[in-house]
GROMACS .gro file of N, CA and C in nm:
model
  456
    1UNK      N    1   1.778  -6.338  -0.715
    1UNK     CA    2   1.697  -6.274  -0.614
    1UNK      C    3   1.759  -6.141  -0.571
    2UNK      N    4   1.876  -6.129  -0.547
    2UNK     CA    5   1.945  -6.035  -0.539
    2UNK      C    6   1.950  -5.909  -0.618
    3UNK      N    7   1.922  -5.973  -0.729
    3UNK     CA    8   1.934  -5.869  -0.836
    3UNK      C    9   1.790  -5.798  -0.834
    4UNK      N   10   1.668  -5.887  -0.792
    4UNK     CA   11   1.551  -5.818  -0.781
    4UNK      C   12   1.483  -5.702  -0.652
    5UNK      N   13   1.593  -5.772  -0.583
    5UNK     CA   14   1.568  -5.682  -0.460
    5UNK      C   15   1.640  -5.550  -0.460
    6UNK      N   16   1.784  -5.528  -0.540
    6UNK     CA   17   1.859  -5.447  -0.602
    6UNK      C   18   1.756  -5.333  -0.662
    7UNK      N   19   1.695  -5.419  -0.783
    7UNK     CA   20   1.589  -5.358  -0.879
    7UNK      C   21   1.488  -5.240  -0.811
    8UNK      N   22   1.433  -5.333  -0.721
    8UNK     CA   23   1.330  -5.292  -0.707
    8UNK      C   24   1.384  -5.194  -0.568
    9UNK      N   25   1.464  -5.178  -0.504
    9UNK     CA   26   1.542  -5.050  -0.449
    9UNK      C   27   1.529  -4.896  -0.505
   10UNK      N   28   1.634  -4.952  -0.639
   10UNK     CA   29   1.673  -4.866  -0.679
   10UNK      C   30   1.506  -4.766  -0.736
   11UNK      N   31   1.412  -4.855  -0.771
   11UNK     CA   32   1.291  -4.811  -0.841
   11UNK      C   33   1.223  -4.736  -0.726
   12UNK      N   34   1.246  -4.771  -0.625
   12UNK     CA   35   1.137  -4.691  -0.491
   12UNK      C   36   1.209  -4.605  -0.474
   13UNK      N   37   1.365  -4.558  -0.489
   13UNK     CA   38   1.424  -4.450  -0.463
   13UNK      C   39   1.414  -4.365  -0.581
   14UNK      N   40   1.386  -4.418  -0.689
   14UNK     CA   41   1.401  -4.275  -0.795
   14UNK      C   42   1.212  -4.274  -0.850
   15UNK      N   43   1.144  -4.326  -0.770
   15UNK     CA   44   1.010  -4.296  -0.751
   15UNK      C   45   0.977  -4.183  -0.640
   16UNK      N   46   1.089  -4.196  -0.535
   16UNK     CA   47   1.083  -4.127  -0.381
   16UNK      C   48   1.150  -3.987  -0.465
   17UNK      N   49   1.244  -3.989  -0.564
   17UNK     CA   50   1.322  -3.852  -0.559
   17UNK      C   51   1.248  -3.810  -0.699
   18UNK      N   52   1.151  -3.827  -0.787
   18UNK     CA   53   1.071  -3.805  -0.856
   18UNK      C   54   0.977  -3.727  -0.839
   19UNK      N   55   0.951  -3.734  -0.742
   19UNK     CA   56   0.809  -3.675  -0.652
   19UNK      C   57   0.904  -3.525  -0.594
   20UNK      N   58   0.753  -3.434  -0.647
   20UNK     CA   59   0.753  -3.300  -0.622
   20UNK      C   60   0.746  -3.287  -0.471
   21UNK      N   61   0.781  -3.177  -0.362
   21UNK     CA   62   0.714  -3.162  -0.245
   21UNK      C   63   0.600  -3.079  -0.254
   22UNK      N   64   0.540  -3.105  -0.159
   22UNK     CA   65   0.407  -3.041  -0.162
   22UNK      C   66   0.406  -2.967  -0.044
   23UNK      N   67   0.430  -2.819  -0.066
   23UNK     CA   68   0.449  -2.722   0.017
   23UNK      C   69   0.326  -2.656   0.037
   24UNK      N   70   0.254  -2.665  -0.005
   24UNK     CA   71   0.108  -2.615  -0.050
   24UNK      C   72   0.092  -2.510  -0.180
   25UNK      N   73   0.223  -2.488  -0.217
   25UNK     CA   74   0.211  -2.359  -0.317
   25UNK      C   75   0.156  -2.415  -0.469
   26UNK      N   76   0.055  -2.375  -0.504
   26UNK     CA   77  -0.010  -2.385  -0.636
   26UNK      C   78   0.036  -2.347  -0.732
   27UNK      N   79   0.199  -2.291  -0.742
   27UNK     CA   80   0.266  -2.220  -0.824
   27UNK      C   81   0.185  -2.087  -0.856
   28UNK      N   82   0.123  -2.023  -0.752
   28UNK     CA   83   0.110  -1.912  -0.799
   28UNK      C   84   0.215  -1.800  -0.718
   29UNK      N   85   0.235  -1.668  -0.763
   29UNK     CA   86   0.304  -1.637  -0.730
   29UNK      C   87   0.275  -1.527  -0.577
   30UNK      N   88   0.322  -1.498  -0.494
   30UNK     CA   89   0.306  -1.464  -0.380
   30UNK      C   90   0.235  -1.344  -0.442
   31UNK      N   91   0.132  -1.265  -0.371
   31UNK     CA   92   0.045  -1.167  -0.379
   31UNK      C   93   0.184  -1.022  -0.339
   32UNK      N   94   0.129  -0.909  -0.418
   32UNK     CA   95   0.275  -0.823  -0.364
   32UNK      C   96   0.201  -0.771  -0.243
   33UNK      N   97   0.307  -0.669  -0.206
   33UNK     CA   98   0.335  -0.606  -0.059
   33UNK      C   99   0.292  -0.510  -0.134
   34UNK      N  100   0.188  -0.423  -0.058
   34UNK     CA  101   0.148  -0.296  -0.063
   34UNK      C  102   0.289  -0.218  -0.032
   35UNK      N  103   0.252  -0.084  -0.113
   35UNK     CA  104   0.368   0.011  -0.100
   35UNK      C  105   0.312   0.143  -0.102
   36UNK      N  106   0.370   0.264  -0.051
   36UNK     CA  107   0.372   0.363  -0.009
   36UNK      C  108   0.477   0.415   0.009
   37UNK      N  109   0.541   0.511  -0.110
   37UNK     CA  110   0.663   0.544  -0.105
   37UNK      C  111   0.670   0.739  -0.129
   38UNK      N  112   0.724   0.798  -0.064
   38UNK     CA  113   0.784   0.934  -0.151
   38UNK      C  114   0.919   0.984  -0.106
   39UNK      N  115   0.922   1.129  -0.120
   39UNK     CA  116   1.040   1.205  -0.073
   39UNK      C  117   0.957   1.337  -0.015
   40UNK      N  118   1.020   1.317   0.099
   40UNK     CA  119   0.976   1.449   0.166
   40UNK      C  120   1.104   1.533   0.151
   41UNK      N  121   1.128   1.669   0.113
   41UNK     CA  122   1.229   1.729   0.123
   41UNK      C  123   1.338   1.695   0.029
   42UNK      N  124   1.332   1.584  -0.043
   42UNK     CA  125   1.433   1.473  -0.072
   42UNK      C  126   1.443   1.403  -0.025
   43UNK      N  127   1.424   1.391   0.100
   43UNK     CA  128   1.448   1.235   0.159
   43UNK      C  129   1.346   1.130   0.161
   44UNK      N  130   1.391   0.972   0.110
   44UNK     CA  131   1.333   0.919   0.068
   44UNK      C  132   1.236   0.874   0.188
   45UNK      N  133   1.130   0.820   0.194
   45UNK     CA  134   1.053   0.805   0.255
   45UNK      C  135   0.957   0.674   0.293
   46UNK      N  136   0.952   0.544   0.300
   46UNK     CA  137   0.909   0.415   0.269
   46UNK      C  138   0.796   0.381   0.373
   47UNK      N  139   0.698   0.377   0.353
   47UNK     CA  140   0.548   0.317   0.503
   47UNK      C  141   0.565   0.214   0.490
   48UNK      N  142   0.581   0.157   0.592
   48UNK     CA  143   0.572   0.047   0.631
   48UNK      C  144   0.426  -0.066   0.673
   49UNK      N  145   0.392   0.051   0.721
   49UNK     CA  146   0.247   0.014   0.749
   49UNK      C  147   0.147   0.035   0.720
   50UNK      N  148   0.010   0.014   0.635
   50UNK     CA  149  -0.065   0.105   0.558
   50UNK      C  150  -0.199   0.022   0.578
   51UNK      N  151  -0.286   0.098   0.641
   51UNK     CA  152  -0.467   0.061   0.672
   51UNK      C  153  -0.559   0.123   0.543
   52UNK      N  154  -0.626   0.083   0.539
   52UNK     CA  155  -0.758   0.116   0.444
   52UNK      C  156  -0.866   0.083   0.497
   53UNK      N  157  -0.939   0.155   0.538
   53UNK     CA  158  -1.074   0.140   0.628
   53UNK      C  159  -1.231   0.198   0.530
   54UNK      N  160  -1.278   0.126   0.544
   54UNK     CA  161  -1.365   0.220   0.440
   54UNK      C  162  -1.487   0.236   0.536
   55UNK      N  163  -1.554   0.343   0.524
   55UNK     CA  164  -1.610   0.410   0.622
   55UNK      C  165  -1.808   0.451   0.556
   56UNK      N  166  -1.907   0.392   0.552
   56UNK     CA  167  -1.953   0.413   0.467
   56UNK      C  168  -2.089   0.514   0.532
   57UNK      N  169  -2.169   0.593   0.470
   57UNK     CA  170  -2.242   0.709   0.497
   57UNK      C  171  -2.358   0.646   0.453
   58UNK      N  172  -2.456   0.603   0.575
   58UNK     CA  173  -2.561   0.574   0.558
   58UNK      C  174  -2.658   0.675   0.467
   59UNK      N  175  -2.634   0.772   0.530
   59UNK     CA  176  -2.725   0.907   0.484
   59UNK      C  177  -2.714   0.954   0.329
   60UNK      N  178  -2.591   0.940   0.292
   60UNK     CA  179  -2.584   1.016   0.146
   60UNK      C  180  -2.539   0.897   0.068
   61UNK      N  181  -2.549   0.746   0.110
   61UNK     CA  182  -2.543   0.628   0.061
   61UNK      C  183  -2.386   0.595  -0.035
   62UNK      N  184  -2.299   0.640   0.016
   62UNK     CA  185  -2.171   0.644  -0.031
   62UNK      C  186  -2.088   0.545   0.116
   63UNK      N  187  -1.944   0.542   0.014
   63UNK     CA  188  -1.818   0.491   0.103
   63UNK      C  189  -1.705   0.565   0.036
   64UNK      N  190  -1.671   0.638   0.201
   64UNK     CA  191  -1.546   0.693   0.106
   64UNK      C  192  -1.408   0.611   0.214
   65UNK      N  193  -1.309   0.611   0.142
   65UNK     CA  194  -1.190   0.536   0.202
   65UNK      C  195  -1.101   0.630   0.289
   66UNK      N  196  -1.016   0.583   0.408
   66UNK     CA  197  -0.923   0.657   0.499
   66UNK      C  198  -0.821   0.548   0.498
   67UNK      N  199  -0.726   0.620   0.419
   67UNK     CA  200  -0.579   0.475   0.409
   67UNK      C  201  -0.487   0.609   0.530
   68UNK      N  202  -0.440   0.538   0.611
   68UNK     CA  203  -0.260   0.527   0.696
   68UNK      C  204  -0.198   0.509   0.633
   69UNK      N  205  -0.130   0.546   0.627
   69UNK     CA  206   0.037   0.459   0.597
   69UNK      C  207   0.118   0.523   0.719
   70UNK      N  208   0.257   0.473   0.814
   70UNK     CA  209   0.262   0.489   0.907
   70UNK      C  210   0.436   0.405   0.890
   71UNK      N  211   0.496   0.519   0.910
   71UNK     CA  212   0.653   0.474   0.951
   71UNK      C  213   0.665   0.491   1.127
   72UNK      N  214   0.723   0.370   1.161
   72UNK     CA  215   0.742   0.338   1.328
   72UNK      C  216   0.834   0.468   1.359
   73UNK      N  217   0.824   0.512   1.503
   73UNK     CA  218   0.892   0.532   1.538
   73UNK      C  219   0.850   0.611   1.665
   74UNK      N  220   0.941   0.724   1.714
   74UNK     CA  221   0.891   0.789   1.862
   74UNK      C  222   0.904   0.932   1.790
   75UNK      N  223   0.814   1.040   1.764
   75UNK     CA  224   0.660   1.024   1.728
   75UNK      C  225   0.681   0.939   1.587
   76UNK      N  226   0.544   0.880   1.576
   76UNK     CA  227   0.552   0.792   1.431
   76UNK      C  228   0.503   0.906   1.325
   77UNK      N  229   0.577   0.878   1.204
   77UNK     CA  230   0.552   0.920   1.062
   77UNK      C  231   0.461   0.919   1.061
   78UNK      N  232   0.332   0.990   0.938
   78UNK     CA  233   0.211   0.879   0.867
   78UNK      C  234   0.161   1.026   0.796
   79UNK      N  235   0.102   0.950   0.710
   79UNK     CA  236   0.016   0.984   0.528
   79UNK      C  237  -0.058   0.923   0.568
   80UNK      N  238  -0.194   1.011   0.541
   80UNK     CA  239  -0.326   1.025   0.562
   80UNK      C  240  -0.398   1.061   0.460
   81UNK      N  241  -0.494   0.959   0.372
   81UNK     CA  242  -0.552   1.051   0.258
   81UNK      C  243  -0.684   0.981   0.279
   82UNK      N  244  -0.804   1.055   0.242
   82UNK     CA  245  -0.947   1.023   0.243
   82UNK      C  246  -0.984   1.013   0.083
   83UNK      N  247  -1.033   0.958   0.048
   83UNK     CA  248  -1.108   0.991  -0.098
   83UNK      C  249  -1.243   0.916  -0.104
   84UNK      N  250  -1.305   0.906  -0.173
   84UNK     CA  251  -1.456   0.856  -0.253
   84UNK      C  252  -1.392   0.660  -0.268
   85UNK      N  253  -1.442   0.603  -0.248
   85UNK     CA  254  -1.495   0.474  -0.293
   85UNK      C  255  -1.476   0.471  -0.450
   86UNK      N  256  -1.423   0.390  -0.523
   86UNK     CA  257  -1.440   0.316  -0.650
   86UNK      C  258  -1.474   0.448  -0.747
   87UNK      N  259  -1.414   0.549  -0.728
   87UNK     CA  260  -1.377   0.684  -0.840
   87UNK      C  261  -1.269   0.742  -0.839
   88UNK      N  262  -1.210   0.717  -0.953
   88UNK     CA  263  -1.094   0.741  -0.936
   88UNK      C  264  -1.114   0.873  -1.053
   89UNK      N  265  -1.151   0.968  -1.022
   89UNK     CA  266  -1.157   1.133  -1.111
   89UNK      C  267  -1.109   1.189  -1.044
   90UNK      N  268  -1.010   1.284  -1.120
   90UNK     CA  269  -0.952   1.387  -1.052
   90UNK      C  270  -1.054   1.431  -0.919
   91UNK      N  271  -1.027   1.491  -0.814
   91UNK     CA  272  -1.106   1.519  -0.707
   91UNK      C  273  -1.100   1.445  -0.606
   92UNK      N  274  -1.127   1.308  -0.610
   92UNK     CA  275  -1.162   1.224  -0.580
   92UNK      C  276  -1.133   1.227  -0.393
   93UNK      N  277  -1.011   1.259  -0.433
   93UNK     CA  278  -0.907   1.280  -0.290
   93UNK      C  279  -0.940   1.413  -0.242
   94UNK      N  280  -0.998   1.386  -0.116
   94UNK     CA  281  -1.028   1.544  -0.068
   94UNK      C  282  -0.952   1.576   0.073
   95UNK      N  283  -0.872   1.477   0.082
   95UNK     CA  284  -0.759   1.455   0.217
   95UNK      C  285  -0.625   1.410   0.249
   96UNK      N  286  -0.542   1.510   0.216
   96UNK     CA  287  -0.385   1.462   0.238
   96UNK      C  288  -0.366   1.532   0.318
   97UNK      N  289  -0.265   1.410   0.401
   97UNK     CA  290  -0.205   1.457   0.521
   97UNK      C  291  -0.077   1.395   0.550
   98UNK      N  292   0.041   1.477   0.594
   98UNK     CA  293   0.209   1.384   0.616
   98UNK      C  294   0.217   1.480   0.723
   99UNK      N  295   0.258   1.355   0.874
   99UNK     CA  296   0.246   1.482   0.972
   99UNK      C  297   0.358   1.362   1.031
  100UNK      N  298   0.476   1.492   1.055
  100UNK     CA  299   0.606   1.376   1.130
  100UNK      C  300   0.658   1.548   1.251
  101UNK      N  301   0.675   1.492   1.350
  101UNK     CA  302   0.741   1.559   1.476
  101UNK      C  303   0.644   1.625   1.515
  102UNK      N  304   0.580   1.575   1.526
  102UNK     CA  305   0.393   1.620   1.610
  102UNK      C  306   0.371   1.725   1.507
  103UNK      N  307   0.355   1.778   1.382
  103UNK     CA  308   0.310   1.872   1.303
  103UNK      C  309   0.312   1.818   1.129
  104UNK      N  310   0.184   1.898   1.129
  104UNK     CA  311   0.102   1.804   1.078
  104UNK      C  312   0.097   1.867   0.927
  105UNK      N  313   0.138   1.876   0.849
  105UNK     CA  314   0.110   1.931   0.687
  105UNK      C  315   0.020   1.861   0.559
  106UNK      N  316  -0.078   1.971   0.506
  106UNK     CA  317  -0.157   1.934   0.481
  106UNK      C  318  -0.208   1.991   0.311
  107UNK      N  319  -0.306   1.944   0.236
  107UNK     CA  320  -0.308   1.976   0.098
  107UNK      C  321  -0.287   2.167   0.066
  108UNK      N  322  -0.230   2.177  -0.030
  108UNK     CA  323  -0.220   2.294  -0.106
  108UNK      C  324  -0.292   2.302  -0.221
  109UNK      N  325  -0.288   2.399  -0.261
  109UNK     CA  326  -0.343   2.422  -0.435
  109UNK      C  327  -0.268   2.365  -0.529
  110UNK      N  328  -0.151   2.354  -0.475
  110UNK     CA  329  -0.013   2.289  -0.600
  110UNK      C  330   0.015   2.149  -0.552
  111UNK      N  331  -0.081   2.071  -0.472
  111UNK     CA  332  -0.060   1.948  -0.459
  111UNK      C  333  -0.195   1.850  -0.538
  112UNK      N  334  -0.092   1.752  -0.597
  112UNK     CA  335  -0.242   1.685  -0.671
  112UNK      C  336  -0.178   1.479  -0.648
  113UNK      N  337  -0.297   1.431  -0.663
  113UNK     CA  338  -0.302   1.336  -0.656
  113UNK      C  339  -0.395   1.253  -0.791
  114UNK      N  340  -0.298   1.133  -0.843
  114UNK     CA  341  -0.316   1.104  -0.959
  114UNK      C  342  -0.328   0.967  -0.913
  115UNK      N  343  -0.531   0.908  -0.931
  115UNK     CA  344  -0.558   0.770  -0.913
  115UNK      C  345  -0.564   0.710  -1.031
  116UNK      N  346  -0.436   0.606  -1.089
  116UNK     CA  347  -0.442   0.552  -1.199
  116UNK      C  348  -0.588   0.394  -1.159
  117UNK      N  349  -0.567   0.365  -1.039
  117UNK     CA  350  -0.684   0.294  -1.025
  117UNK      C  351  -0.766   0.269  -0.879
  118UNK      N  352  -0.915   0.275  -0.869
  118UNK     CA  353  -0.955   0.294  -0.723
  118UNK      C  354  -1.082   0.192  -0.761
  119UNK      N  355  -1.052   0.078  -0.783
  119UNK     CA  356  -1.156  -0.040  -0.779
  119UNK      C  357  -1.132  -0.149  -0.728
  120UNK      N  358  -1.194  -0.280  -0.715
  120UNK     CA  359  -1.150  -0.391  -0.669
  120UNK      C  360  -1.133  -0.430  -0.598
  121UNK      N  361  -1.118  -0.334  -0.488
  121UNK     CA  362  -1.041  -0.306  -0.373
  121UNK      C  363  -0.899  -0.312  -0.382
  122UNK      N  364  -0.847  -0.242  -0.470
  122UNK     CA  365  -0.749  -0.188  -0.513
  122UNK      C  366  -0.656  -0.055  -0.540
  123UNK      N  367  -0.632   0.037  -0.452
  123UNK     CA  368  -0.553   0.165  -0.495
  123UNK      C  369  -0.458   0.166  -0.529
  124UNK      N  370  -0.428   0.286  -0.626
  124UNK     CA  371  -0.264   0.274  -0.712
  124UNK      C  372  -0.253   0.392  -0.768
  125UNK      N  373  -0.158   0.521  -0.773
  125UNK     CA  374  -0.184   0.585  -0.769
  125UNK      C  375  -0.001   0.677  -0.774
  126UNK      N  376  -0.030   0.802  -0.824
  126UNK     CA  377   0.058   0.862  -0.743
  126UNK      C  378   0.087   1.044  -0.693
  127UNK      N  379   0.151   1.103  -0.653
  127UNK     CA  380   0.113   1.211  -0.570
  127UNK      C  381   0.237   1.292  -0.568
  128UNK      N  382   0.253   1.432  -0.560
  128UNK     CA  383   0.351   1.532  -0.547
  128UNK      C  384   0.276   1.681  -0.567
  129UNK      N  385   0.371   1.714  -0.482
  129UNK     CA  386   0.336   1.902  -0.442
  129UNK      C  387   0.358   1.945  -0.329
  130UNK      N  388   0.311   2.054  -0.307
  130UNK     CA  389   0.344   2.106  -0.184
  130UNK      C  390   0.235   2.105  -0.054
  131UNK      N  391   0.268   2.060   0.039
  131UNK     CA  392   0.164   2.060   0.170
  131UNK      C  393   0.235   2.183   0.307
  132UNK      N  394   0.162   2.209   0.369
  132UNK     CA  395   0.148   2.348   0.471
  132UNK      C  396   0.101   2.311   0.583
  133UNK      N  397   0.157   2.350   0.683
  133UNK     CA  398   0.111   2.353   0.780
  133UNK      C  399  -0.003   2.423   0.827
  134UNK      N  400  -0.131   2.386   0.864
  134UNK     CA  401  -0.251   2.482   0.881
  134UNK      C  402  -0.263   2.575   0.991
  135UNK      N  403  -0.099   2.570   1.076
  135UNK     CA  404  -0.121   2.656   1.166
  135UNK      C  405  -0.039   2.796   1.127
  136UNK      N  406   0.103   2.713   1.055
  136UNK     CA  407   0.145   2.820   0.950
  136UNK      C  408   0.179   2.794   0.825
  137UNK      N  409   0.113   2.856   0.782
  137UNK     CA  410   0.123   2.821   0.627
  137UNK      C  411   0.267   2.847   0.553
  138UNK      N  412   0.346   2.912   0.614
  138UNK     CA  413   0.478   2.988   0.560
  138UNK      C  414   0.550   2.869   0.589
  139UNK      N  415   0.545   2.726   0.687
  139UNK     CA  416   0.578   2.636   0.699
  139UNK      C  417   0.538   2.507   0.621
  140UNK      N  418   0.597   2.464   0.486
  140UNK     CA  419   0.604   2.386   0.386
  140UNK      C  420   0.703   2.285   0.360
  141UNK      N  421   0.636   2.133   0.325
  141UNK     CA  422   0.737   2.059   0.257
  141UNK      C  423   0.657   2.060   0.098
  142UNK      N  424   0.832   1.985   0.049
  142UNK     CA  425   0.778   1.959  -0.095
  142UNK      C  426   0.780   1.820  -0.107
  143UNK      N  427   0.669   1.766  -0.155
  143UNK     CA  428   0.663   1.586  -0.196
  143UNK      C  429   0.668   1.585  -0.352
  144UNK      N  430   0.769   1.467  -0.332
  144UNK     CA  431   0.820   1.449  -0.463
  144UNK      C  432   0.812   1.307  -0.471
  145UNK      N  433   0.810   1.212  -0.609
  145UNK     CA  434   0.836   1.073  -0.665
  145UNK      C  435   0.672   0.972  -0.598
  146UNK      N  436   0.610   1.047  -0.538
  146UNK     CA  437   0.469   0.941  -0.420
  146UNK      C  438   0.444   0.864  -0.513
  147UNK      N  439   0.436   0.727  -0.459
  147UNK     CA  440   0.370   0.632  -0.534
  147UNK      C  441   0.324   0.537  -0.444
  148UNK      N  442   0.164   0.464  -0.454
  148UNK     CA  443   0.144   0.376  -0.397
  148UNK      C  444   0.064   0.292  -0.486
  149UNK      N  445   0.045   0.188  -0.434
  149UNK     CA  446  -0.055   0.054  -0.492
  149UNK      C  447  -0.056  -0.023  -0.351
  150UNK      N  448  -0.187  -0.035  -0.335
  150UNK     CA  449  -0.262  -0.100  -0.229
  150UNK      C  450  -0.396  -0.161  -0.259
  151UNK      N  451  -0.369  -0.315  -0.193
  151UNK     CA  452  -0.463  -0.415  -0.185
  151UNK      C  453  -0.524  -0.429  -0.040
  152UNK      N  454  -0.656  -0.378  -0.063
  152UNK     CA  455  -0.708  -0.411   0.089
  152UNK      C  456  -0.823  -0.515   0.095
   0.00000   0.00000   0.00000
């Protein structure tokens, strides 16, 4: 009897340590973190925070998108770009903006933006050149390395 009660112990414990937990994860793998990265000046640059609002025009029957991206702080960072809805052609982007210490710099002729994809609800993409201040233009940064991919 002993030996069955032994048995049958040992069988509910390596039945108990057999068993997977069930954390809820389906083994899939966590969805990534949107990113928003460049160099202003050289210095590297990381958003932390990034909106995508899409905004749509009853009248001319379009949606074009307004993404944030937004580093904390006292005044806060933030990249500002507008573009078209689900076209990703050169053009597309008709709004950059990186405005840190209350001033605000904005697209040039030598700044371009490259949408490798704008569907799905998906942006990804990346960006460098020079932006100006629109109050003085003789006041310039240079953006270098921009890269983002965003799921909204």
């Amino acid at each position: 009897m002993k030996k069955i009660i032994l048995f049958l112990a040992f069988l509910s414990l390596g039945i108990f340590l057999s068993c997977s937990s069930d954390d809820g994860n389906s083994g899939e793998s966590p969805a990534p973190q949107n990113t928003f990265t460049t160099k202003i000046n050289g210095v590297q640059k990381n958003f932390s925070s990034i909106q995508v609002v899409p905004v749509y025009d009853p009248v001319e029957d379009y949606t074009d998108l307004e993404v944030t991206a937004t580093i904390a702080g006292s005044p806060p960072t933030t990249l500002e770009m507008s573009l078209e809805k689900d076209n990703a052609e050169a053009g597309s982007v008709y709004y950059f903006a990186y405005t840190e210490n209350d001033i605000s710099y904005e697209l040039t002729e030598t700044f371009s933006v490259i949408l490798t994809q704008n569907s799905d609800n998906k942006l990804k993409g990346t960006f460098s050149g020079t932006l100006a201040d629109p109050d003085d233009p003789m006041n310039t940064i240079t953006v270098t390395d921009g890269v983002f991919d965003i799921k909204y």
